[in-house]
Structure formats: structure tokens, C-alpha cells
């Protein structure tokens, strides 16, 4: 599968590479012949990514969703945002302060996302949003259900199912 994007993490001692199958490969410094870790889980190609902390990446995917991914240990934190019509996202960039990212996609829009909350987030409470057996192929219906189960972060503009009725008294 083709390698689409790269980001440096862990004080620039590791390189993370995203591919067209939705897999992240991690390479150690000066050991670029073969990857040291491999993390699958994205439903489609990873077109772009950017490191926002030493352990957290934002990935821009073919399905139009930006995801926050915690690397050590590996888990999906949640959706940062999305582009309309599930149009692919091609490019990400971050401002000098590191609290706003910009994404551009096939919907011909540049969108801005406030990600300042990622610095102070408690990552021990987040679990992988999609549970599947290793090597198991997902069907289209289950992919749609998995997307719905993904945790929505404050910048996504979407509401988590559990939070819909929050605030209503019984």
C-alpha cells in the first residue's frame, strides 16, 4: 500500500507514517528499514497527519473525518471534525501556538478547528471506539455503525449519543 504522509513524534525520535489502507507505521530513529510498530483501525486511507503533542496525532482521512489518535498506548481519542459529504481531506496544518488546525478537502473548503483541549485531556479515560477481531474485514453497514460510535470531541460540532438527553430532568 502506498505511504501518504509522515509526522515526527516522541521528541522527533520516531516517525509515524500513514498509508492508503488506514494503517499507521512507526519507525525508530536511525532504523528506517522496517517499522517497529503498526496500528490499523482507520476505515480508509490516511491522507495527511500532524503531531499536536508528543503522543497525539490528528489524522485526515479519505472518509472526510479528522481523528485524534493517541500513540503510546495506541487508541483513538475521537473525532476532531469532519468535512461535508464525507469528502476526502487532503491537507492539515497547525498555527504557531498549536491550538488551531486547518484542514482542506475535496469539498473545496478550508476549515479551522480549535484543538486547545487536547493538551489538557485525560487520555487514560478514552477507549478505542471500534472493537473488531484482528484480521476481520468490516462490512459497509458495520463501518457506518462504527463511525456513529466514535467519540465526538468538542471541536467536531457533533453530539455524542449519550449527551443528547443530558440536562433533561426525569
Coordinates of N, CA, C and O in Angstrom, one line a residue:
X1 N 0.8 -1.2 0.0 CA 0.0 0.0 0.0 C 0.9 1.2 0.0 O 2.0 1.3 0.6
X2 N 0.4 2.3 -0.7 CA 1.3 3.5 -0.8 C 1.3 4.3 0.6 O 0.3 4.3 1.3
X3 N 2.4 4.8 0.8 CA 2.6 5.7 2.0 C 2.3 7.1 1.7 O 2.8 7.7 0.7
X4 N 1.4 7.7 2.5 CA 0.8 9.0 2.1 C 1.4 10.2 2.9 O 1.4 11.3 2.4
X5 N 1.7 10.0 4.2 CA 2.1 11.1 5.0 C 3.0 10.7 6.1 O 3.1 9.5 6.4
X6 N 3.6 11.7 6.7 CA 4.6 11.4 7.8 C 4.6 12.5 8.9 O 4.3 13.6 8.5
X7 N 4.8 12.1 10.1 CA 4.9 13.1 11.2 C 5.9 12.6 12.2 O 6.1 11.3 12.4
X8 N 6.7 13.5 12.8 CA 7.7 13.1 13.8 C 7.1 13.3 15.2 O 6.4 14.2 15.5
X9 N 7.3 12.3 16.1 CA 6.8 12.3 17.5 C 7.9 11.9 18.4 O 9.0 11.5 18.0
X10 N 7.5 11.9 19.7 CA 8.5 11.5 20.8 C 9.8 12.2 20.7 O 10.9 11.6 20.5
X11 N 9.7 13.5 20.8 CA 10.9 14.4 20.7 C 11.7 14.1 19.4 O 12.9 14.1 19.4
X12 N 10.9 13.9 18.3 CA 11.4 13.6 17.0 C 12.4 12.4 16.9 O 13.3 12.3 16.1
X13 N 12.1 11.4 17.8 CA 12.9 10.2 17.8 C 12.2 9.1 17.0 O 12.7 8.0 16.8
X14 N 10.9 9.3 16.7 CA 10.1 8.3 16.0 C 9.4 9.0 14.8 O 9.0 10.2 14.9
X15 N 9.2 8.3 13.7 CA 8.4 8.8 12.6 C 7.2 7.9 12.5 O 7.3 6.7 12.6
X16 N 6.1 8.6 12.3 CA 4.8 7.9 12.1 C 4.4 8.1 10.6 O 4.4 9.2 10.2
X17 N 4.1 7.0 9.9 CA 3.7 7.1 8.5 C 2.3 6.5 8.3 O 2.0 5.5 8.8
X18 N 1.5 7.3 7.6 CA 0.1 6.8 7.3 C 0.1 6.3 5.9 O 0.7 6.8 5.0
X19 N -0.7 5.2 5.7 CA -0.8 4.6 4.3 C -2.2 4.6 3.8 O -3.2 5.1 4.4
X20 N -2.4 4.1 2.6 CA -3.6 4.2 1.8 C -4.6 3.1 2.4 O -5.8 3.2 2.0
X21 N -4.2 2.2 3.2 CA -5.1 1.2 3.8 C -5.6 1.7 5.2 O -6.3 0.9 5.8
X22 N -5.2 2.8 5.7 CA -5.6 3.3 7.0 C -4.7 2.8 8.1 O -5.2 2.7 9.3
X23 N -3.5 2.4 7.8 CA -2.6 1.9 8.9 C -1.5 2.9 9.2 O -1.0 3.6 8.3
X24 N -1.2 3.0 10.5 CA -0.1 3.9 10.9 C 1.1 2.9 11.2 O 1.0 1.9 11.9
X25 N 2.3 3.3 10.6 CA 3.5 2.6 10.9 C 4.5 3.5 11.7 O 4.6 4.7 11.3
X26 N 5.1 3.0 12.7 CA 6.1 3.7 13.5 C 7.5 3.2 13.3 O 7.7 2.0 13.4
X27 N 8.4 4.2 13.0 CA 9.8 3.8 12.7 C 10.6 4.5 13.8 O 10.4 5.6 14.2
X28 N 11.6 3.8 14.3 CA 12.6 4.4 15.3 C 13.6 5.2 14.6 O 14.0 4.8 13.4
X29 N 14.2 6.1 15.3 CA 15.2 6.9 14.7 C 16.4 6.1 14.3 O 16.8 5.1 15.0
X30 N 16.9 6.3 13.1 CA 18.1 5.6 12.5 C 17.8 4.1 12.3 O 18.7 3.3 12.1
X31 N 16.5 3.7 12.3 CA 16.2 2.3 12.0 C 15.0 2.3 11.0 O 13.9 1.9 11.3
X32 N 15.2 2.8 9.9 CA 14.1 3.1 8.9 C 13.9 1.9 7.9 O 13.1 2.0 7.1
X33 N 14.6 0.8 8.1 CA 14.5 -0.3 7.2 C 13.2 -1.0 7.4 O 12.5 -1.5 6.4
X34 N 12.7 -1.1 8.6 CA 11.5 -1.8 8.9 C 10.8 -1.2 10.1 O 11.5 -0.7 11.0
X35 N 9.5 -1.1 10.1 CA 8.7 -0.4 11.2 C 8.8 -1.2 12.5 O 8.9 -2.4 12.5
X36 N 8.8 -0.4 13.6 CA 8.8 -1.0 14.9 C 7.4 -1.3 15.5 O 7.3 -2.2 16.3
X37 N 6.5 -0.6 15.0 CA 5.1 -0.8 15.4 C 4.2 -0.5 14.2 O 4.5 0.3 13.3
X38 N 3.0 -1.1 14.3 CA 2.0 -1.0 13.2 C 0.6 -0.9 13.9 O 0.3 -1.8 14.7
X39 N -0.2 0.1 13.6 CA -1.5 0.2 14.1 C -2.5 0.4 13.0 O -2.5 1.4 12.3
X40 N -3.4 -0.6 12.9 CA -4.5 -0.5 12.0 C -5.7 0.1 12.7 O -5.7 0.4 13.9
X41 N -6.8 0.4 12.0 CA -8.0 0.9 12.6 C -8.7 2.0 11.9 O -9.9 2.2 12.1
X42 N -8.0 2.8 11.1 CA -8.7 3.8 10.3 C -9.5 3.1 9.2 O -9.0 2.1 8.6
X43 N -10.7 3.5 8.9 CA -11.5 2.8 7.9 C -11.1 3.0 6.5 O -11.5 2.2 5.6
X44 N -10.3 4.0 6.3 CA -9.9 4.3 4.9 C -8.5 4.9 4.9 O -7.9 5.0 6.0
X45 N -8.0 5.4 3.8 CA -6.7 6.0 3.6 C -6.5 7.2 4.6 O -7.4 8.0 4.8
X46 N -5.3 7.3 5.1 CA -4.8 8.4 5.8 C -4.1 9.3 4.9 O -3.0 9.0 4.4
X47 N -4.7 10.5 4.6 CA -4.1 11.4 3.5 C -3.1 12.4 4.1 O -2.2 12.8 3.4
X48 N -3.3 12.8 5.4 CA -2.4 13.7 6.0 C -2.5 13.5 7.5 O -3.5 13.0 8.0
X49 N -1.4 14.0 8.2 CA -1.5 13.9 9.6 C -0.5 15.0 10.2 O 0.4 15.4 9.5
X50 N -0.8 15.3 11.4 CA 0.1 16.3 12.1 C 0.1 15.9 13.6 O -0.8 15.5 14.2
X51 N 1.3 16.0 14.1 CA 1.5 15.8 15.6 C 1.2 17.0 16.3 O 1.7 18.1 16.0
X52 N 0.3 16.9 17.3 CA -0.1 18.1 18.1 C 0.5 18.0 19.5 O 0.6 19.0 20.2
X53 N 0.8 16.8 20.0 CA 1.6 16.7 21.2 C 2.6 15.6 20.9 O 2.7 15.0 19.8
X54 N 3.4 15.2 21.9 CA 4.4 14.1 21.7 C 3.7 12.7 21.5 O 4.4 11.8 21.1
X55 N 2.5 12.6 21.9 CA 1.8 11.3 21.9 C 0.5 11.4 21.0 O -0.1 10.3 20.9
X56 N 0.1 12.5 20.6 CA -1.2 12.7 19.9 C -1.0 13.2 18.5 O -0.4 14.2 18.3
X57 N -1.7 12.5 17.6 CA -1.7 12.9 16.2 C -3.1 13.2 15.8 O -4.1 12.7 16.3
X58 N -3.3 14.1 14.8 CA -4.5 14.3 14.1 C -4.4 13.8 12.7 O -3.4 14.1 12.0
X59 N -5.2 12.8 12.4 CA -5.2 12.2 11.0 C -6.3 12.8 10.2 O -7.4 12.9 10.7
X60 N -6.1 13.0 8.9 CA -7.1 13.5 8.0 C -7.3 12.3 7.0 O -6.3 11.8 6.4
X61 N -8.5 11.9 6.9 CA -8.7 10.6 6.2 C -9.6 10.8 4.9 O -10.3 11.8 4.7
X62 N -9.6 9.7 4.2 CA -10.4 9.6 2.9 C -11.9 9.7 3.2 O -12.6 10.1 2.3
X63 N -12.3 9.4 4.4 CA -13.8 9.4 4.7 C -14.2 10.8 5.1 O -15.4 10.9 5.5
X64 N -13.3 11.8 5.1 CA -13.7 13.1 5.5 C -13.7 13.4 6.9 O -14.2 14.5 7.4
X65 N -13.1 12.6 7.7 CA -13.1 12.7 9.2 C -11.7 13.0 9.7 O -10.8 12.3 9.3
X66 N -11.6 14.0 10.6 CA -10.3 14.2 11.3 C -10.4 13.5 12.6 O -11.4 13.7 13.4
X67 N -9.4 12.6 12.9 CA -9.4 11.9 14.2 C -8.2 12.2 15.0 O -7.1 12.3 14.5
X68 N -8.4 12.2 16.3 CA -7.3 12.4 17.2 C -6.9 10.9 17.6 O -7.7 10.1 18.0
X69 N -5.6 10.6 17.5 CA -5.1 9.3 17.8 C -4.0 9.4 18.8 O -3.0 10.2 18.7
X70 N -4.1 8.7 19.9 CA -3.1 8.6 21.0 C -2.2 7.5 20.6 O -2.6 6.4 20.3
X71 N -0.8 7.7 20.6 CA 0.1 6.6 20.1 C 0.6 5.6 21.2 O 0.7 4.5 20.9
X72 N 0.9 6.1 22.4 CA 1.5 5.2 23.4 C 0.8 5.3 24.7 O 1.0 6.2 25.5
X73 N -0.2 4.5 25.0 CA -0.7 3.3 24.2 C -1.6 3.8 23.0 O -2.2 4.8 23.1
X74 N -1.7 2.9 22.0 CA -2.5 3.3 20.8 C -4.0 3.2 21.1 O -4.5 2.2 21.6
X75 N -4.7 4.3 20.9 CA -6.1 4.3 20.9 C -6.6 5.5 20.2 O -5.9 6.5 20.1
X76 N -7.8 5.4 19.7 CA -8.5 6.5 19.1 C -9.1 7.4 20.2 O -9.9 6.9 21.0
X77 N -8.8 8.7 20.2 CA -9.4 9.6 21.2 C -10.8 10.0 20.8 O -11.7 10.0 21.6
X78 N -10.9 10.3 19.5 CA -12.3 10.7 19.0 C -12.1 11.5 17.7 O -11.1 11.8 17.2
X79 N -13.3 12.0 17.3 CA -13.4 12.8 16.1 C -13.1 14.3 16.4 O -13.8 14.8 17.3
X80 N -12.2 14.9 15.7 CA -11.9 16.3 15.9 C -12.9 17.1 15.0 O -13.3 18.2 15.4
X81 N -13.2 16.6 13.9 CA -14.1 17.3 13.0 C -14.3 16.5 11.7 O -13.9 15.4 11.6
X82 N -15.1 17.1 10.8 CA -15.4 16.4 9.5 C -15.7 17.4 8.4 O -16.0 18.6 8.7
X83 N -15.5 17.0 7.2 CA -15.9 17.8 6.0 C -17.2 17.2 5.5 O -17.5 16.0 5.6
X84 N -18.0 18.1 4.9 CA -19.3 17.7 4.4 C -19.3 16.7 3.3 O -18.3 16.6 2.5
X85 N -20.3 15.8 3.3 CA -20.5 14.8 2.3 C -19.4 13.7 2.4 O -19.2 13.0 1.4
X86 N -18.7 13.6 3.5 CA -17.6 12.6 3.7 C -16.6 12.7 2.6 O -16.0 11.7 2.1
X87 N -16.4 14.0 2.1 CA -15.4 14.2 1.1 C -14.0 14.1 1.7 O -13.7 14.5 2.8
X88 N -13.0 13.5 1.0 CA -11.7 13.3 1.5 C -11.0 14.6 1.9 O -11.2 15.7 1.3
X89 N -10.2 14.5 3.0 CA -9.4 15.6 3.5 C -8.0 15.4 2.9 O -7.4 14.3 3.1
X90 N -7.4 16.4 2.4 CA -6.1 16.3 1.7 C -4.9 16.8 2.5 O -3.8 16.4 2.4
X91 N -5.2 17.9 3.3 CA -4.0 18.6 3.9 C -4.4 19.1 5.3 O -5.5 19.6 5.5
X92 N -3.5 19.1 6.2 CA -3.6 19.7 7.5 C -2.4 20.6 7.8 O -1.3 20.4 7.3
X93 N -2.7 21.6 8.6 CA -1.6 22.5 9.1 C -2.0 23.0 10.5 O -3.2 23.0 10.8
X94 N -1.1 23.4 11.3 CA -1.3 23.9 12.6 C -0.7 25.3 12.7 O 0.3 25.6 12.1
X95 N -1.4 26.2 13.6 CA -0.9 27.5 13.8 C 0.4 27.5 14.7 O 0.7 26.4 15.3
X96 N 1.0 28.6 14.8 CA 2.3 28.7 15.6 C 2.0 28.4 17.1 O 2.9 27.8 17.8
X97 N 0.8 28.7 17.6 CA 0.5 28.4 19.0 C 0.2 26.9 19.3 O 0.1 26.4 20.4
X98 N -0.2 26.2 18.2 CA -0.5 24.8 18.3 C -1.9 24.5 18.8 O -2.2 23.4 19.1
X99 N -2.8 25.5 18.8 CA -4.1 25.3 19.3 C -5.2 25.3 18.2 O -6.4 25.1 18.5
X100 N -4.9 25.6 17.0 CA -5.8 25.7 15.9 C -5.2 24.9 14.7 O -4.1 25.2 14.4
X101 N -6.0 24.0 14.1 CA -5.5 23.4 12.9 C -6.5 23.7 11.8 O -7.6 24.1 12.0
X102 N -5.9 23.7 10.6 CA -6.7 24.0 9.4 C -6.7 22.7 8.5 O -5.7 22.0 8.5
X103 N -7.8 22.4 7.9 CA -7.9 21.3 7.0 C -8.6 21.7 5.7 O -9.5 22.6 5.7
X104 N -8.1 21.1 4.7 CA -8.7 21.4 3.3 C -9.0 20.1 2.7 O -8.3 19.1 2.9
X105 N -10.1 20.1 2.0 CA -10.6 18.8 1.4 C -11.2 19.0 0.1 O -11.3 20.1 -0.5
X106 N -11.8 17.9 -0.4 CA -12.4 17.8 -1.7 C -13.7 18.6 -1.8 O -14.3 18.7 -2.9
X107 N -14.2 19.0 -0.6 CA -15.4 19.8 -0.6 C -15.1 21.3 -0.9 O -16.0 22.2 -0.8
X108 N -13.9 21.6 -1.3 CA -13.4 22.9 -1.7 C -13.6 23.9 -0.5 O -13.8 25.1 -0.7
X109 N -13.4 23.5 0.7 CA -13.4 24.3 1.9 C -12.2 24.2 2.7 O -11.6 23.1 2.8
X110 N -11.8 25.2 3.4 CA -10.8 25.2 4.4 C -11.5 25.4 5.7 O -12.2 26.4 5.9
X111 N -11.3 24.5 6.6 CA -12.0 24.5 7.9 C -10.9 24.7 9.0 O -9.8 24.1 8.9
X112 N -11.3 25.4 10.1 CA -10.5 25.6 11.2 C -11.0 24.9 12.5 O -12.2 25.0 12.7
X113 N -10.2 24.3 13.2 CA -10.6 23.5 14.4 C -9.8 23.9 15.6 O -8.6 23.9 15.6
X114 N -10.5 24.3 16.7 CA -9.8 24.6 17.9 C -9.5 23.3 18.7 O -10.4 22.6 19.1
X115 N -8.2 23.0 18.8 CA -7.8 21.8 19.5 C -7.1 22.0 20.8 O -6.4 21.1 21.3
X116 N -7.3 23.2 21.4 CA -6.5 23.5 22.6 C -6.9 22.5 23.7 O -6.0 22.3 24.6
X117 N -8.0 21.9 23.7 CA -8.4 21.0 24.8 C -7.6 19.7 24.8 O -7.5 19.0 25.8
X118 N -6.9 19.4 23.7 CA -6.1 18.2 23.6 C -4.9 18.2 24.5 O -4.5 17.1 25.0
X119 N -4.4 19.4 24.8 CA -3.2 19.5 25.7 C -3.5 19.0 27.1 O -2.7 18.4 27.8
X120 N -4.8 19.3 27.6 CA -5.1 19.0 29.0 C -6.0 17.8 29.2 O -6.5 17.6 30.3
X121 N -6.3 17.0 28.1 CA -7.2 15.9 28.2 C -6.6 14.8 29.0 O -5.4 14.5 28.9
X122 N -7.5 14.0 29.7 CA -7.0 12.8 30.4 C -7.2 11.6 29.5 O -8.3 11.1 29.3
X123 N -6.1 11.2 28.9 CA -6.2 10.1 27.9 C -6.4 8.7 28.5 O -6.6 7.8 27.8
X124 N -6.3 8.6 29.8 CA -6.5 7.3 30.4 C -7.9 6.9 30.4 O -8.3 5.7 30.6
X125 N -8.9 7.8 30.2 CA -10.3 7.5 30.2 C -10.9 7.2 28.9 O -12.0 6.8 28.8
X126 N -10.1 7.4 27.8 CA -10.6 7.1 26.5 C -10.3 5.7 26.0 O -9.2 5.2 26.3
X127 N -11.2 5.1 25.4 CA -11.0 3.7 24.8 C -11.1 3.7 23.3 O -11.6 4.7 22.7
X128 N -10.6 2.7 22.7 CA -10.7 2.6 21.3 C -12.2 2.6 20.9 O -13.0 1.8 21.4
X129 N -12.6 3.4 19.9 CA -14.1 3.4 19.6 C -14.5 2.2 18.8 O -15.7 1.9 18.8
X130 N -13.7 1.6 18.1 CA -14.1 0.5 17.3 C -13.4 -0.8 17.7 O -12.2 -0.9 17.8
X131 N -14.2 -1.8 18.1 CA -13.7 -3.1 18.5 C -13.9 -4.1 17.4 O -15.1 -4.3 17.0
X132 N -12.9 -4.7 16.9 CA -13.0 -5.7 15.9 C -12.0 -6.8 16.1 O -10.9 -6.5 16.6
X133 N -12.2 -8.0 15.7 CA -11.3 -9.1 15.8 C -10.1 -8.8 14.8 O -10.3 -8.3 13.7
X134 N -8.9 -9.1 15.2 CA -7.7 -8.9 14.3 C -7.9 -9.6 13.0 O -8.3 -10.8 13.0
X135 N -7.7 -8.9 11.9 CA -7.8 -9.6 10.6 C -9.2 -9.6 10.0 O -9.4 -10.1 8.9
X136 N -10.2 -9.2 10.8 CA -11.6 -9.3 10.3 C -11.9 -8.1 9.4 O -11.5 -7.0 9.7
X137 N -12.5 -8.4 8.3 CA -12.9 -7.4 7.3 C -14.2 -6.8 7.8 O -15.1 -7.5 8.3
X138 N -14.4 -5.5 7.6 CA -15.6 -4.9 8.0 C -16.5 -4.7 6.8 O -16.1 -4.4 5.8
X139 N -17.8 -4.8 7.1 CA -18.8 -4.6 6.0 C -19.2 -3.1 6.0 O -19.1 -2.4 7.0
X140 N -19.8 -2.7 5.0 CA -20.3 -1.3 4.9 C -21.2 -0.9 6.0 O -21.0 0.2 6.6
X141 N -22.2 -1.7 6.4 CA -23.1 -1.4 7.4 C -22.4 -1.2 8.8 O -22.6 -0.3 9.5
X142 N -21.5 -2.1 9.0 CA -20.8 -2.1 10.3 C -19.8 -0.9 10.4 O -19.6 -0.3 11.4
X143 N -19.3 -0.4 9.2 CA -18.5 0.8 9.1 C -19.3 2.0 9.5 O -18.8 2.8 10.3
X144 N -20.5 2.1 9.0 CA -21.4 3.2 9.4 C -21.7 3.2 10.9 O -21.7 4.2 11.5
X145 N -21.9 2.0 11.4 CA -22.2 1.9 12.8 C -21.0 2.3 13.7 O -21.1 2.9 14.7
X146 N -19.8 1.9 13.2 CA -18.6 2.2 13.9 C -18.4 3.7 14.0 O -18.0 4.3 15.0
X147 N -18.6 4.4 12.8 CA -18.5 5.9 12.8 C -19.4 6.5 13.8 O -19.0 7.5 14.4
X148 N -20.6 6.0 13.9 CA -21.6 6.6 14.8 C -21.1 6.4 16.3 O -21.4 7.2 17.1
X149 N -20.4 5.3 16.6 CA -19.9 5.0 17.9 C -18.7 5.8 18.3 O -18.4 5.9 19.5
X150 N -18.0 6.4 17.3 CA -16.8 7.2 17.6 C -17.1 8.3 18.5 O -18.1 9.0 18.4
X151 N -16.2 8.6 19.5 CA -16.4 9.7 20.4 C -16.2 11.0 19.8 O -15.2 11.2 19.1
X152 N -17.2 11.9 20.0 CA -17.1 13.2 19.3 C -16.4 14.2 20.3 O -16.8 14.4 21.4
X153 N -15.3 14.8 19.9 CA -14.6 15.8 20.6 C -15.3 17.1 20.5 O -16.0 17.3 19.6
X154 N -15.0 18.1 21.4 CA -15.7 19.4 21.4 C -15.6 20.1 20.0 O -16.5 20.8 19.6
X155 N -14.5 20.0 19.3 CA -14.4 20.7 18.0 C -15.2 20.1 16.9 O -15.3 20.7 15.9
X156 N -15.7 18.9 17.1 CA -16.3 18.2 15.9 C -17.7 18.8 15.5 O -18.1 18.7 14.4
X157 N -18.3 19.5 16.5 CA -19.6 20.1 16.2 C -20.7 19.0 16.2 O -21.9 19.4 15.9
X158 N -20.4 17.8 16.5 CA -21.4 16.8 16.6 C -21.6 16.4 18.0 O -20.8 16.6 18.9
X159 N -22.8 15.8 18.3 CA -23.1 15.4 19.7 C -23.0 13.9 19.9 O -23.3 13.1 19.0
X160 N -22.4 13.5 21.0 CA -22.4 12.1 21.3 C -23.8 11.6 21.7 O -24.5 12.4 22.3
X161 N -24.1 10.4 21.4 CA -25.5 9.9 21.7 C -25.8 10.0 23.1 O -26.9 10.4 23.5
X162 N -24.9 9.7 24.0 CA -25.2 9.7 25.4 C -25.5 11.1 25.9 O -26.2 11.3 26.9
X163 N -25.0 12.1 25.3 CA -25.1 13.5 25.7 C -26.4 14.2 25.2 O -26.8 15.3 25.6
X164 N -27.2 13.5 24.3 CA -28.3 14.1 23.7 C -29.4 14.6 24.7 O -29.9 15.7 24.7
X165 N -29.7 13.7 25.7 CA -30.7 14.0 26.6 C -30.2 14.5 28.0 O -30.9 14.7 28.9
X166 N -28.9 14.8 28.0 CA -28.2 15.3 29.2 C -28.8 16.7 29.5 O -29.0 17.5 28.6
X167 N -29.1 16.9 30.7 CA -29.7 18.2 31.1 C -31.2 18.1 31.3 O -31.8 19.0 31.9
X168 N -31.9 17.0 30.7 CA -33.3 16.9 31.0 C -33.5 16.2 32.3 O -32.8 15.2 32.7
X169 N -34.4 16.6 33.1 CA -34.7 16.0 34.3 C -35.8 15.0 34.2 O -36.7 15.1 33.3
X170 N -35.7 13.9 35.0 CA -36.7 12.8 34.8 C -37.9 13.1 35.7 O -38.0 13.8 36.6

